PDB file of C-alpha atoms in Angstrom:
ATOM      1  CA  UNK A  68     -14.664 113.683 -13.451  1.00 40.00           C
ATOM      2  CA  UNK A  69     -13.205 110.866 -11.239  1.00 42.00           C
ATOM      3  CA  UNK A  70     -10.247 110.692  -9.032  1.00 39.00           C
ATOM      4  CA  UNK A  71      -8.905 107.346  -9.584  1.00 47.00           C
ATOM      5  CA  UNK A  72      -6.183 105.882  -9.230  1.00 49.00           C
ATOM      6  CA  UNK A  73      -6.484 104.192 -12.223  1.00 50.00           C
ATOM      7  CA  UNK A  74      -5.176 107.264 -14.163  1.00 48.00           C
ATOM      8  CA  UNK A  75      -1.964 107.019 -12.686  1.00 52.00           C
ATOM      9  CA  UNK A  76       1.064 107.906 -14.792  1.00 56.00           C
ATOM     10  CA  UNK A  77      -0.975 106.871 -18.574  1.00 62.00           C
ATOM     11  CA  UNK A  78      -0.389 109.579 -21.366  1.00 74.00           C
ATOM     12  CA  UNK A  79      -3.194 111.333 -23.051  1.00 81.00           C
ATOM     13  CA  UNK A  80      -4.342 108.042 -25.189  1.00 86.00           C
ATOM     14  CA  UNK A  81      -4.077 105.689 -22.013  1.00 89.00           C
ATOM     15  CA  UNK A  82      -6.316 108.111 -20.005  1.00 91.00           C
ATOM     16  CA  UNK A  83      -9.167 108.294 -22.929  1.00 91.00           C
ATOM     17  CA  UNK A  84      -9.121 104.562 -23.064  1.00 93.00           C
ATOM     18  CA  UNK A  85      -9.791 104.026 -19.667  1.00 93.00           C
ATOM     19  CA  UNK A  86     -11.922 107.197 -19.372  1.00 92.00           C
ATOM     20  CA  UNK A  87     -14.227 105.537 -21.520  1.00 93.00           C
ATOM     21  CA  UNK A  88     -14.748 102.192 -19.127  1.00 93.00           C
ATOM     22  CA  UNK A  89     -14.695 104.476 -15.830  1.00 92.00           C
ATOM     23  CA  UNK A  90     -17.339 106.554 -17.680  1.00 92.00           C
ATOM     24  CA  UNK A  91     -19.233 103.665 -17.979  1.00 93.00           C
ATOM     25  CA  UNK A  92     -19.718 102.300 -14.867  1.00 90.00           C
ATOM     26  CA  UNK A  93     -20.105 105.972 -13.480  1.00 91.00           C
ATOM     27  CA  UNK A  94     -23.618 106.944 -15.326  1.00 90.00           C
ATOM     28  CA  UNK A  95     -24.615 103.254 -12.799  1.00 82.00           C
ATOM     29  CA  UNK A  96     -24.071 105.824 -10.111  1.00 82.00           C
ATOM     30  CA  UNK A  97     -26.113 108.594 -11.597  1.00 89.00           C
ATOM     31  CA  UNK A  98     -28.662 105.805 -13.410  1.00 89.00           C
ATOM     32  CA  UNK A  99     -27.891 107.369 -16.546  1.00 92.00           C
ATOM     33  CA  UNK A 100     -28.821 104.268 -18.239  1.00 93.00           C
ATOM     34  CA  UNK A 101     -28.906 106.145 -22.133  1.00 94.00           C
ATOM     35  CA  UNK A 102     -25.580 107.258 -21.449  1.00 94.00           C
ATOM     36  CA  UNK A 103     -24.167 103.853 -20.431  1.00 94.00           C
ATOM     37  CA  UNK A 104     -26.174 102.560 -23.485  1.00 96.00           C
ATOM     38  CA  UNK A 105     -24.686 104.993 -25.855  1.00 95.00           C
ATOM     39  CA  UNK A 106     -20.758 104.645 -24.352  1.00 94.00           C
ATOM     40  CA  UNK A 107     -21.201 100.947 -26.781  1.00 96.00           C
ATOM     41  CA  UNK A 108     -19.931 100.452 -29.947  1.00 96.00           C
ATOM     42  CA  UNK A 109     -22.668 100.390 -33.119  1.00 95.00           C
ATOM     43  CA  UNK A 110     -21.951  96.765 -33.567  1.00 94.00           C
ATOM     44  CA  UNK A 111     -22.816  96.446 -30.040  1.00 94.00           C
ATOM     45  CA  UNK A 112     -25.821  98.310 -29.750  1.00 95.00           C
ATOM     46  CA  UNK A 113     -26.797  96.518 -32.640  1.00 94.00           C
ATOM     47  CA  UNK A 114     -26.370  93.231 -30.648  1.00 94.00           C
ATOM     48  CA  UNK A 115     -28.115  94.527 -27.606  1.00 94.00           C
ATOM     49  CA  UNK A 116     -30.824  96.293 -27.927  1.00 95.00           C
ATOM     50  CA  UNK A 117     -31.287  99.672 -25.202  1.00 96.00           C
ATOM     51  CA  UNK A 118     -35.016  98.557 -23.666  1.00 94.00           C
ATOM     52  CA  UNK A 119     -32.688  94.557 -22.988  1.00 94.00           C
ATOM     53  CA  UNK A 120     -29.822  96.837 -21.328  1.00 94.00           C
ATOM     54  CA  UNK A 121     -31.711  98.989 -19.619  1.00 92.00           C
ATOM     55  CA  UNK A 122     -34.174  96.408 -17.780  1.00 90.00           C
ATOM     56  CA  UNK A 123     -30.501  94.392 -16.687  1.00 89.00           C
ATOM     57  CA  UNK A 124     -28.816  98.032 -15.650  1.00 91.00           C
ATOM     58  CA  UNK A 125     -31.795  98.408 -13.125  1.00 90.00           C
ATOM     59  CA  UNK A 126     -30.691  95.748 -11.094  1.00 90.00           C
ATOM     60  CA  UNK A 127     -26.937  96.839 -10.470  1.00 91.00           C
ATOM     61  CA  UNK A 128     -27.468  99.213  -8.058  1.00 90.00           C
ATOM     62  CA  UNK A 129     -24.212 100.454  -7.182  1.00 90.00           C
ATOM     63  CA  UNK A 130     -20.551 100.082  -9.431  1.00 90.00           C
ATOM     64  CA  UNK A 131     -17.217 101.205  -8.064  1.00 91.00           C
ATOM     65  CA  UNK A 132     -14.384 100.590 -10.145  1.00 92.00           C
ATOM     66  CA  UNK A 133     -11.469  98.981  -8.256  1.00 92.00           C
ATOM     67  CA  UNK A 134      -8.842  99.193 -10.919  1.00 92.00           C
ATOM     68  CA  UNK A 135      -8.224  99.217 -14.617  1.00 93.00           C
ATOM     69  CA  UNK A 136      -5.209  97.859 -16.618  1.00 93.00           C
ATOM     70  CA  UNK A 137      -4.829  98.084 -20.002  1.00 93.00           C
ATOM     71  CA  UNK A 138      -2.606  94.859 -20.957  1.00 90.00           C
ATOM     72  CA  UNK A 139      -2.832  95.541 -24.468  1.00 92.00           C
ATOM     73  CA  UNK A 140      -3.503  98.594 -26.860  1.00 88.00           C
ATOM     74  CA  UNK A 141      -3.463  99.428 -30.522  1.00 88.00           C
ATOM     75  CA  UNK A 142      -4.588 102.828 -32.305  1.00 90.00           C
ATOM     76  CA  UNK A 143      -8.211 101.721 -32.715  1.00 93.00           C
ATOM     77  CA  UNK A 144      -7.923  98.749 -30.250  1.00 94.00           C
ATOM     78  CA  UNK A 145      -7.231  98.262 -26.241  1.00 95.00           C
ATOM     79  CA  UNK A 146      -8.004  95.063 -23.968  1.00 96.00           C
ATOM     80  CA  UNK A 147      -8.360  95.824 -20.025  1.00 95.00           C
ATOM     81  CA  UNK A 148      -8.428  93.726 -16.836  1.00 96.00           C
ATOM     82  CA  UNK A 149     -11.058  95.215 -14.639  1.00 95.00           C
ATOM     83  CA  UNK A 150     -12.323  94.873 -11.291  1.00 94.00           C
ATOM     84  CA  UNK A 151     -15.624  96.574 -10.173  1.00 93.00           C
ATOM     85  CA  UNK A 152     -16.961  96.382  -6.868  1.00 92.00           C
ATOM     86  CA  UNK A 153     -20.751  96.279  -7.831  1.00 91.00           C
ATOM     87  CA  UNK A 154     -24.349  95.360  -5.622  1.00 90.00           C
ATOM     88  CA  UNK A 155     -26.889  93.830  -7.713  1.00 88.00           C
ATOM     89  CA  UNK A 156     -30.627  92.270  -7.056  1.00 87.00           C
ATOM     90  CA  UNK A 157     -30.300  88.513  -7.753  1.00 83.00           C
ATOM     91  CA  UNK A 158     -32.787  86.088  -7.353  1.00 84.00           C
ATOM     92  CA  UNK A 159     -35.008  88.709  -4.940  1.00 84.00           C
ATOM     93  CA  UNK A 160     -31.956  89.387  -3.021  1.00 84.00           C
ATOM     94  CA  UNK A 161     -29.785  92.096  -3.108  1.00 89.00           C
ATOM     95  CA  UNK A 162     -26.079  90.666  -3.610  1.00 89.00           C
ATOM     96  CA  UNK A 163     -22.505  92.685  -3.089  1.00 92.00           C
ATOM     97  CA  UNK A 164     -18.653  91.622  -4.658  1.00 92.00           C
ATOM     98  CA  UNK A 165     -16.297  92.378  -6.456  1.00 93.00           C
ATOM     99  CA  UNK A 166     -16.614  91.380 -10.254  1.00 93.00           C
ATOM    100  CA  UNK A 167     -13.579  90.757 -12.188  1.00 95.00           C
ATOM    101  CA  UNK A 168     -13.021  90.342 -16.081  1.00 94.00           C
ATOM    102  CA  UNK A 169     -12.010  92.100 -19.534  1.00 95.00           C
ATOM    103  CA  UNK A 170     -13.111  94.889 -21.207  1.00 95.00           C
ATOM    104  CA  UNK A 171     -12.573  95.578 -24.788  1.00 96.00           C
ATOM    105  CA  UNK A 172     -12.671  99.043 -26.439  1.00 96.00           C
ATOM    106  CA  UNK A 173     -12.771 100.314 -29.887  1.00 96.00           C
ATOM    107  CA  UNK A 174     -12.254 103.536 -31.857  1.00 96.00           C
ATOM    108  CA  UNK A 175     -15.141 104.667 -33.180  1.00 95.00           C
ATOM    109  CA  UNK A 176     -15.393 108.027 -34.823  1.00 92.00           C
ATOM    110  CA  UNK A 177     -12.537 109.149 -33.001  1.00 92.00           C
ATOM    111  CA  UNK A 178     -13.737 108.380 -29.726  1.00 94.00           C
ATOM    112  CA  UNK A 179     -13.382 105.540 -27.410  1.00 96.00           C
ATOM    113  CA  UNK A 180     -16.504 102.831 -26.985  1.00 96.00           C
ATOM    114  CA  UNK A 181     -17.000  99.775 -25.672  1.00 95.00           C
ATOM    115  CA  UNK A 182     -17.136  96.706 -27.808  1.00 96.00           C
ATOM    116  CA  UNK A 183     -17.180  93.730 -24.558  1.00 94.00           C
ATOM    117  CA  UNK A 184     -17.256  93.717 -21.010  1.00 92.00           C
ATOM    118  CA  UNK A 185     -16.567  90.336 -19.701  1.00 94.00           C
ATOM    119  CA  UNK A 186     -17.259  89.944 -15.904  1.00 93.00           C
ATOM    120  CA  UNK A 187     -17.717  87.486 -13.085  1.00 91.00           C
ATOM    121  CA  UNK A 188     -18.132  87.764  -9.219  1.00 88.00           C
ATOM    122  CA  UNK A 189     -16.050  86.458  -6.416  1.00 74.00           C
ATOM    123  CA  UNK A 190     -17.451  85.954  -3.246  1.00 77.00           C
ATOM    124  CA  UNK A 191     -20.335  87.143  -3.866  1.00 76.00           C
ATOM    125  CA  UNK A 192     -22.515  87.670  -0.617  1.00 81.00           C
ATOM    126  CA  UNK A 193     -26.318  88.784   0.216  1.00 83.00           C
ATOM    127  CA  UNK A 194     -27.093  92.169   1.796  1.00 78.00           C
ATOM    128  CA  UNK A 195     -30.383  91.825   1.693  1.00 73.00           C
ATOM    129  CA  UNK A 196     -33.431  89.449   0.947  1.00 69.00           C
ATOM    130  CA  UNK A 197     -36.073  91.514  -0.586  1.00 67.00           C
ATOM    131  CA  UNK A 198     -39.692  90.712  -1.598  1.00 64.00           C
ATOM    132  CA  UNK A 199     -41.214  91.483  -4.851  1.00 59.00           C
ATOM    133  CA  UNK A 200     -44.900  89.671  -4.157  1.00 54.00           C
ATOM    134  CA  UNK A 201     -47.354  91.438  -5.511  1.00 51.00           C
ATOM    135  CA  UNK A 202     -49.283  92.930  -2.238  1.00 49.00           C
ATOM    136  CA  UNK A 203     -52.934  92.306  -2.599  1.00 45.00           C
TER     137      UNK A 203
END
């Protein structure tokens, strides 16, 4: 799907585990916002509900990730570092950096989902001021 190298020298279970963040932020690209939505955990989409995620996913507009490191990993459990390179509209302006954090994933029904994503910018820098007055 990707060519990354974040998939590096991993075995089979590494790969999945990080397939399942990359995957994520990928469908941003495409604005596959269901399929973002439904790469959560149940507990999680119990906690956020898909109309609240969807009207936040609008406003990232683009998502590259930079790197992904799984520090720790257990059979139904794996903790990342990530760093995404994302532009977002903030405040009526459209913003660019590179957001680092920790992503937790979970196995659920054999397949890897995402139970937290824990991110904050760095430099973050305007692109663009937009306006959204209402034209009369």
């Amino acid at each position: 799907m990707l060519s990354l190298t974040v998939f590096s020298e991993e075995n089979g279970e590494q790969k999945a585990i990080k397939q399942a963040v990359v995957s994520f932020f990928y469908c941003f690209k495409q604005k596959k916002y269901d399929k973002a939505y439904n790469s959560f955990t149940s507990s999680l989409k119990t906690d956020i509900p898909y109309y609240k995620f969807a009207l936040k996913a609008r406003d990232i507009k683009k998502a590259d990730i930079k790197s992904v490191n799984i520090y720790d990993s257990g059979k139904f459990l794996a903790k990342m570092e990530i760093s995404v390179k994302m532009e977002l509209i903030y405040k009526e302006k459209l913003c660019q950096a590179i957001y680092k954090g920790t992503c937790d994933v979970v196995k659920e029904e054999g397949k890897w989902k995402l139970a937290s994503v824990r991110l904050s910018s760095e430099d973050a820098k305007v692109i663009k001021e937009l306006n959204f007055a209402k034209e009369q």
